[in-house]
mmCIF file of C-alpha atoms in Angstrom:
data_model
loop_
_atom_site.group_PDB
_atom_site.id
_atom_site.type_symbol
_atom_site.label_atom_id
_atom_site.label_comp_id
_atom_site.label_asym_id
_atom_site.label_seq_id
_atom_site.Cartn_x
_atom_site.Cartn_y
_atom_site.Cartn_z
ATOM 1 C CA UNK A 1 187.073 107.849 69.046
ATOM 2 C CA UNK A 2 189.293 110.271 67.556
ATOM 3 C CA UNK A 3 188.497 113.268 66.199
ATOM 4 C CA UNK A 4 190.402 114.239 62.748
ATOM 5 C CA UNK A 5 191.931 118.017 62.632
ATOM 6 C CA UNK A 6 190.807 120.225 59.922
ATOM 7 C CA UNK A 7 194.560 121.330 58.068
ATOM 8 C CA UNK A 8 195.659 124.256 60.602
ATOM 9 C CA UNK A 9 193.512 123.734 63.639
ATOM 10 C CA UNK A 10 195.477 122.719 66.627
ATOM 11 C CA UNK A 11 193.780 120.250 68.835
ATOM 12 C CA UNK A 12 194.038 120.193 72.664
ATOM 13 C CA UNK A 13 195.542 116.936 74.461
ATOM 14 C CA UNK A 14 192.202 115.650 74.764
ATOM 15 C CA UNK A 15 190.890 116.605 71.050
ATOM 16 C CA UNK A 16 188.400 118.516 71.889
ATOM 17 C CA UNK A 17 188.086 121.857 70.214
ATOM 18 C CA UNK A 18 189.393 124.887 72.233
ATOM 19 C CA UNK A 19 187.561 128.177 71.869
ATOM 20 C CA UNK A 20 190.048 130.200 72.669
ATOM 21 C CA UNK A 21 192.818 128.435 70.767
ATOM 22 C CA UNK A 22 190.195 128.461 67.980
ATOM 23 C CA UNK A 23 189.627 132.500 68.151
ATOM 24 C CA UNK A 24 193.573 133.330 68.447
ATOM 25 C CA UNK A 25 193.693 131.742 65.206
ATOM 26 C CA UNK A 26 191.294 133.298 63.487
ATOM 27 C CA UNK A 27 192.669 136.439 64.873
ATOM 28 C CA UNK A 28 189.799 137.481 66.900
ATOM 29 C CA UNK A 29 190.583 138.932 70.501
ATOM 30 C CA UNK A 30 189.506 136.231 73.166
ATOM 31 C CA UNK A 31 186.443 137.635 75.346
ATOM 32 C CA UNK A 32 187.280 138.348 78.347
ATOM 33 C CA UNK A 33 184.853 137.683 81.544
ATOM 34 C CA UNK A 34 184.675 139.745 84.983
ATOM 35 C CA UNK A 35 183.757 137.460 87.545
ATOM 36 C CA UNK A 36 181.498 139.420 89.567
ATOM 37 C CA UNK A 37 179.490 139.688 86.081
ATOM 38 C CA UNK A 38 179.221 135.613 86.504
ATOM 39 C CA UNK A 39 178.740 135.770 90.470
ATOM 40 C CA UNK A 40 175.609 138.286 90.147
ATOM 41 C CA UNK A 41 174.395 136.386 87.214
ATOM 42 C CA UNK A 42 174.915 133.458 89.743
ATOM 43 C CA UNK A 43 173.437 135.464 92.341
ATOM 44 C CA UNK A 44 170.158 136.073 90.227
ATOM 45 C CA UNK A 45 169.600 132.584 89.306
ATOM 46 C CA UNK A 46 169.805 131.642 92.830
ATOM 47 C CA UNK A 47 167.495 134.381 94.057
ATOM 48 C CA UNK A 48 164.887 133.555 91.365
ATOM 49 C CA UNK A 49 165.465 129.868 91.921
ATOM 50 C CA UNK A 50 164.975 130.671 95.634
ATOM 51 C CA UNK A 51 161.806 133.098 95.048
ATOM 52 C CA UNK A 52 160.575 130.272 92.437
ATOM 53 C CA UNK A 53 160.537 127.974 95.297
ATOM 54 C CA UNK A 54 159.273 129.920 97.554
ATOM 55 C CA UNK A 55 156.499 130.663 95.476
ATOM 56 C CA UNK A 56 156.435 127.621 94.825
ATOM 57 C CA UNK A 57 155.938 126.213 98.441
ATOM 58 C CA UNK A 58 153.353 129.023 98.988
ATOM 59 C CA UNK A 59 151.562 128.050 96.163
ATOM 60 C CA UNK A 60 151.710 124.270 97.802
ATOM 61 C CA UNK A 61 150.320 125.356 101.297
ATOM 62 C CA UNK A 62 147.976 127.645 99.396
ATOM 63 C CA UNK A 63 146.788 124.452 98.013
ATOM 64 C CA UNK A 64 147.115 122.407 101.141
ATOM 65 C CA UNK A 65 144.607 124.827 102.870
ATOM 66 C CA UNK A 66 142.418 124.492 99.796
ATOM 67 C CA UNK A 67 142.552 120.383 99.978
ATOM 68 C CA UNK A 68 142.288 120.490 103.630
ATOM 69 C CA UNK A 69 138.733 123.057 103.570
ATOM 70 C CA UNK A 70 137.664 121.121 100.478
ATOM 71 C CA UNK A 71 137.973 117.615 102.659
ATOM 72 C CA UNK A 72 136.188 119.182 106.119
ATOM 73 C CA UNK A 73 133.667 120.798 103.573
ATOM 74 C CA UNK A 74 133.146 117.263 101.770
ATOM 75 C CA UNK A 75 133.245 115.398 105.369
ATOM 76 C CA UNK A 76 130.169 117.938 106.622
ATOM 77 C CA UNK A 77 128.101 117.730 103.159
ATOM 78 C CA UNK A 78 128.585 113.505 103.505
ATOM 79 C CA UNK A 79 127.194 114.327 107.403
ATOM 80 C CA UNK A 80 124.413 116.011 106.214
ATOM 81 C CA UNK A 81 123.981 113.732 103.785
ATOM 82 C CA UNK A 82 123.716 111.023 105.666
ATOM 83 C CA UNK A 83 121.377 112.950 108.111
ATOM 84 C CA UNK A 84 118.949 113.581 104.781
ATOM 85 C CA UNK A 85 119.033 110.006 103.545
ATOM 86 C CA UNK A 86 118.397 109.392 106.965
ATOM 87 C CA UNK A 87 115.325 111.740 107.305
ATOM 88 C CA UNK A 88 114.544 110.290 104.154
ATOM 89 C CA UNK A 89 114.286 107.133 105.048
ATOM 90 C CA UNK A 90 112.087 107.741 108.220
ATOM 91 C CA UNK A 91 109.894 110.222 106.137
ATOM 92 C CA UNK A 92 109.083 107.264 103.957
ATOM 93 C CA UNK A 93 108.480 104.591 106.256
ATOM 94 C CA UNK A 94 105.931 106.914 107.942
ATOM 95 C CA UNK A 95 104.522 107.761 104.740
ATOM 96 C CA UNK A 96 104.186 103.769 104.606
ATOM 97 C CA UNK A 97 102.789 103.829 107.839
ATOM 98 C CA UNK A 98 100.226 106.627 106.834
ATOM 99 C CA UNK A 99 99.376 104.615 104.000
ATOM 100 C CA UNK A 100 98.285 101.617 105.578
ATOM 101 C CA UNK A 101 96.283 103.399 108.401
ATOM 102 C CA UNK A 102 94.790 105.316 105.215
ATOM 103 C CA UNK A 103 93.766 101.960 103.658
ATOM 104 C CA UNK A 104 92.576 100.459 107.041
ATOM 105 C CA UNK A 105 90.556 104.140 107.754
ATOM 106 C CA UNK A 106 88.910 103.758 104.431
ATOM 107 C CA UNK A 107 87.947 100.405 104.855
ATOM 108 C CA UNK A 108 86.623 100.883 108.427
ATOM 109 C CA UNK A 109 84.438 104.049 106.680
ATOM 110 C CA UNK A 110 83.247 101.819 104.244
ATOM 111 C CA UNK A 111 82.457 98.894 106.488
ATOM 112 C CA UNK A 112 80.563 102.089 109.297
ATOM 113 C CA UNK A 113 79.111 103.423 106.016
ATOM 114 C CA UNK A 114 77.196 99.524 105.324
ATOM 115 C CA UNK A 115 76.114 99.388 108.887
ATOM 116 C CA UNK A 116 74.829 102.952 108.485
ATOM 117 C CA UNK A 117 72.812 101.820 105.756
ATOM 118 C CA UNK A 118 71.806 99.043 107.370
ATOM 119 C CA UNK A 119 70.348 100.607 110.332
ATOM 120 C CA UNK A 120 68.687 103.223 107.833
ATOM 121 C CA UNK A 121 66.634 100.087 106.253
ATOM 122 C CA UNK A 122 66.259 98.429 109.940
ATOM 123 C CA UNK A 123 65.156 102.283 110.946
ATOM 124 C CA UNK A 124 62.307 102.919 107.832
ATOM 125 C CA UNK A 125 61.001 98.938 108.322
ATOM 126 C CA UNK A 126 60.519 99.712 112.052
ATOM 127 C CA UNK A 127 58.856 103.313 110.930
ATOM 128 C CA UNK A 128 56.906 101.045 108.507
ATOM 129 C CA UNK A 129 55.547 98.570 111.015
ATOM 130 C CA UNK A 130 55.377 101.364 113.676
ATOM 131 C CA UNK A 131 52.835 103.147 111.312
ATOM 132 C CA UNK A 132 50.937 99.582 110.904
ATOM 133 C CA UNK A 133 50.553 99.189 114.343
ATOM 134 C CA UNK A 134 49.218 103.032 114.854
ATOM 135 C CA UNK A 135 47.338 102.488 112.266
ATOM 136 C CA UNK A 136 45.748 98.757 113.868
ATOM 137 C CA UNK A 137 45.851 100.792 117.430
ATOM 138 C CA UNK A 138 43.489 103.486 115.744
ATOM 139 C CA UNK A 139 41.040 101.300 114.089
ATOM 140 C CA UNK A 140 40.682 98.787 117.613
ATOM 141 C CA UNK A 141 40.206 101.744 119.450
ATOM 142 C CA UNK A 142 37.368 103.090 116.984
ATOM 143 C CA UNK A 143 36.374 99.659 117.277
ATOM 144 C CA UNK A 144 36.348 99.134 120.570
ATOM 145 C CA UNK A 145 33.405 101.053 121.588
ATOM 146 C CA UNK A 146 30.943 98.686 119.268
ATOM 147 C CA UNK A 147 31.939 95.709 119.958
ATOM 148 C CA UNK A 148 29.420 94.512 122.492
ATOM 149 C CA UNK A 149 29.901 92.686 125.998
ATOM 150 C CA UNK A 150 28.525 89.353 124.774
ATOM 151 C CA UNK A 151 31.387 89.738 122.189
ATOM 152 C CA UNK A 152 33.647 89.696 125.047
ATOM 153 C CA UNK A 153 32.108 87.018 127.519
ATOM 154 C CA UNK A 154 35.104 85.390 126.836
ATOM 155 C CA UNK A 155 37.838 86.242 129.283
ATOM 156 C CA UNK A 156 40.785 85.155 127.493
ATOM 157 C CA UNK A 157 39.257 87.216 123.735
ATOM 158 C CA UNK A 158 38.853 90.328 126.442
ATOM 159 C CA UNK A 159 42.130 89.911 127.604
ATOM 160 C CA UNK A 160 43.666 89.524 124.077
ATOM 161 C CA UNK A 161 41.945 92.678 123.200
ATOM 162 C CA UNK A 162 42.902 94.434 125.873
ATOM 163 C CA UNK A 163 46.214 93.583 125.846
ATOM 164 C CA UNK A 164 46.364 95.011 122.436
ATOM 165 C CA UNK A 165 44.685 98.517 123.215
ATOM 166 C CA UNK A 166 44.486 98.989 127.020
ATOM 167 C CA UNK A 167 42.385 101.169 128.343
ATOM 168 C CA UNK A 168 43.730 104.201 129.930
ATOM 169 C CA UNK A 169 41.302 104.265 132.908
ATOM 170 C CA UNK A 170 41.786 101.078 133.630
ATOM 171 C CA UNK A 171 44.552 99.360 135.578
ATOM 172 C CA UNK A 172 44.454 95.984 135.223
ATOM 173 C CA UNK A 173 45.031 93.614 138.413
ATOM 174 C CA UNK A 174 44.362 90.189 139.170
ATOM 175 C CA UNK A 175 41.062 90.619 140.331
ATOM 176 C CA UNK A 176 40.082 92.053 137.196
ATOM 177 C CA UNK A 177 39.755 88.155 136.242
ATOM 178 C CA UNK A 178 36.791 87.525 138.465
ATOM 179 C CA UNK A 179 35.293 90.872 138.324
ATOM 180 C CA UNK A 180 33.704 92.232 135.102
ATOM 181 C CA UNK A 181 34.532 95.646 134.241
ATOM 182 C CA UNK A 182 32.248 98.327 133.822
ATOM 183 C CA UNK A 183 33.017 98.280 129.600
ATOM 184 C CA UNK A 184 31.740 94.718 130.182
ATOM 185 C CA UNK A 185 28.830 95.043 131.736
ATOM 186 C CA UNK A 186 25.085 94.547 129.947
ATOM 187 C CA UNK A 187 23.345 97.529 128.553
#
């Protein structure tokens, strides 16, 4: 591509525009540079460039460090973690356990409570029918002295009777059978 010169502008061999053709002809004094003005200003970029990275890498191993405490800090909260799940899940299967032994106690105190109650009852009916038989006791003994020994000529009704209120100064043998005992004997 070609580049078309304005009336009066020289070009260069290349056509590109040179600056300093381009300010001698306008009559303006070419700049002129120092080169130790372009070797500090080279010198500067490179030290900043240099600082920048270095800052740069600190800033990277600052945040190295950082990844590297965050990971041993996430690796011990995932141990502990795992220890808590782990309590957890022990904590709840004895709470399971506790459950069940709960249910089973409760049923054994209700099933111990029934029998209670049902010794109660068996306990008042035998206090009921110990009472009757104080009460028949008491009333053959007061009987006892009246009935008469014709009334009891009859060893075996004797024996019945006696059997159900012995007399305390009497020990009955087997020879009370032939014998007739003095409570027996004709008035």
């Amino acid at each position: 591509m070609f580049n078309t010169p304005s009336p009066g502008l020289p070009t260069t061999e290349n056509d590109d525009w040179n600056l300093e053709t381009l300010m001698a002809n306008a009559g303006t004094p070419t700049p002129q540079t120092d080169d130790a003005e372009i070797d500090l200003s080279t010198e500067e970029r490179f030290d900043e460039q240099t600082v920048g990275a270095a800052e740069k890498a600190e800033a990277i191993e600052r945040l190295e460090r950082q990844l590297q405490t965050v990971l041993e800090e996430t690796r011990s909260l995932a141990l502990k973690n795992s220890a808590l799940e782990e309590q957890l899940r022990l904590s709840q299967e004895r709470v399971a356990l506790l459950s069940q032994k709960n249910e089973t106690l409760q049923w054994e105190n209700k099933t111990l409570q029934q029998e209670v109650g049902n010794f109660q009852m068996e306990k008042e009916m035998l206090q009921i029918q110990t009472q009757r038989w104080k009460r028949a006791c008491e009333n053959l003994q007061q009987i006892r002295p009246a009935i008469s020994s014709q009334t009891l000529a009859n060893a075996s009704t004797r024996r019945f009777f006696e059997s159900l209120v012995p007399d305390p100064k009497r020990v009955h043998t087997d020879s009370d059978k032939e014998t007739p005992s003095p409570s027996s004997s004709p008035r």
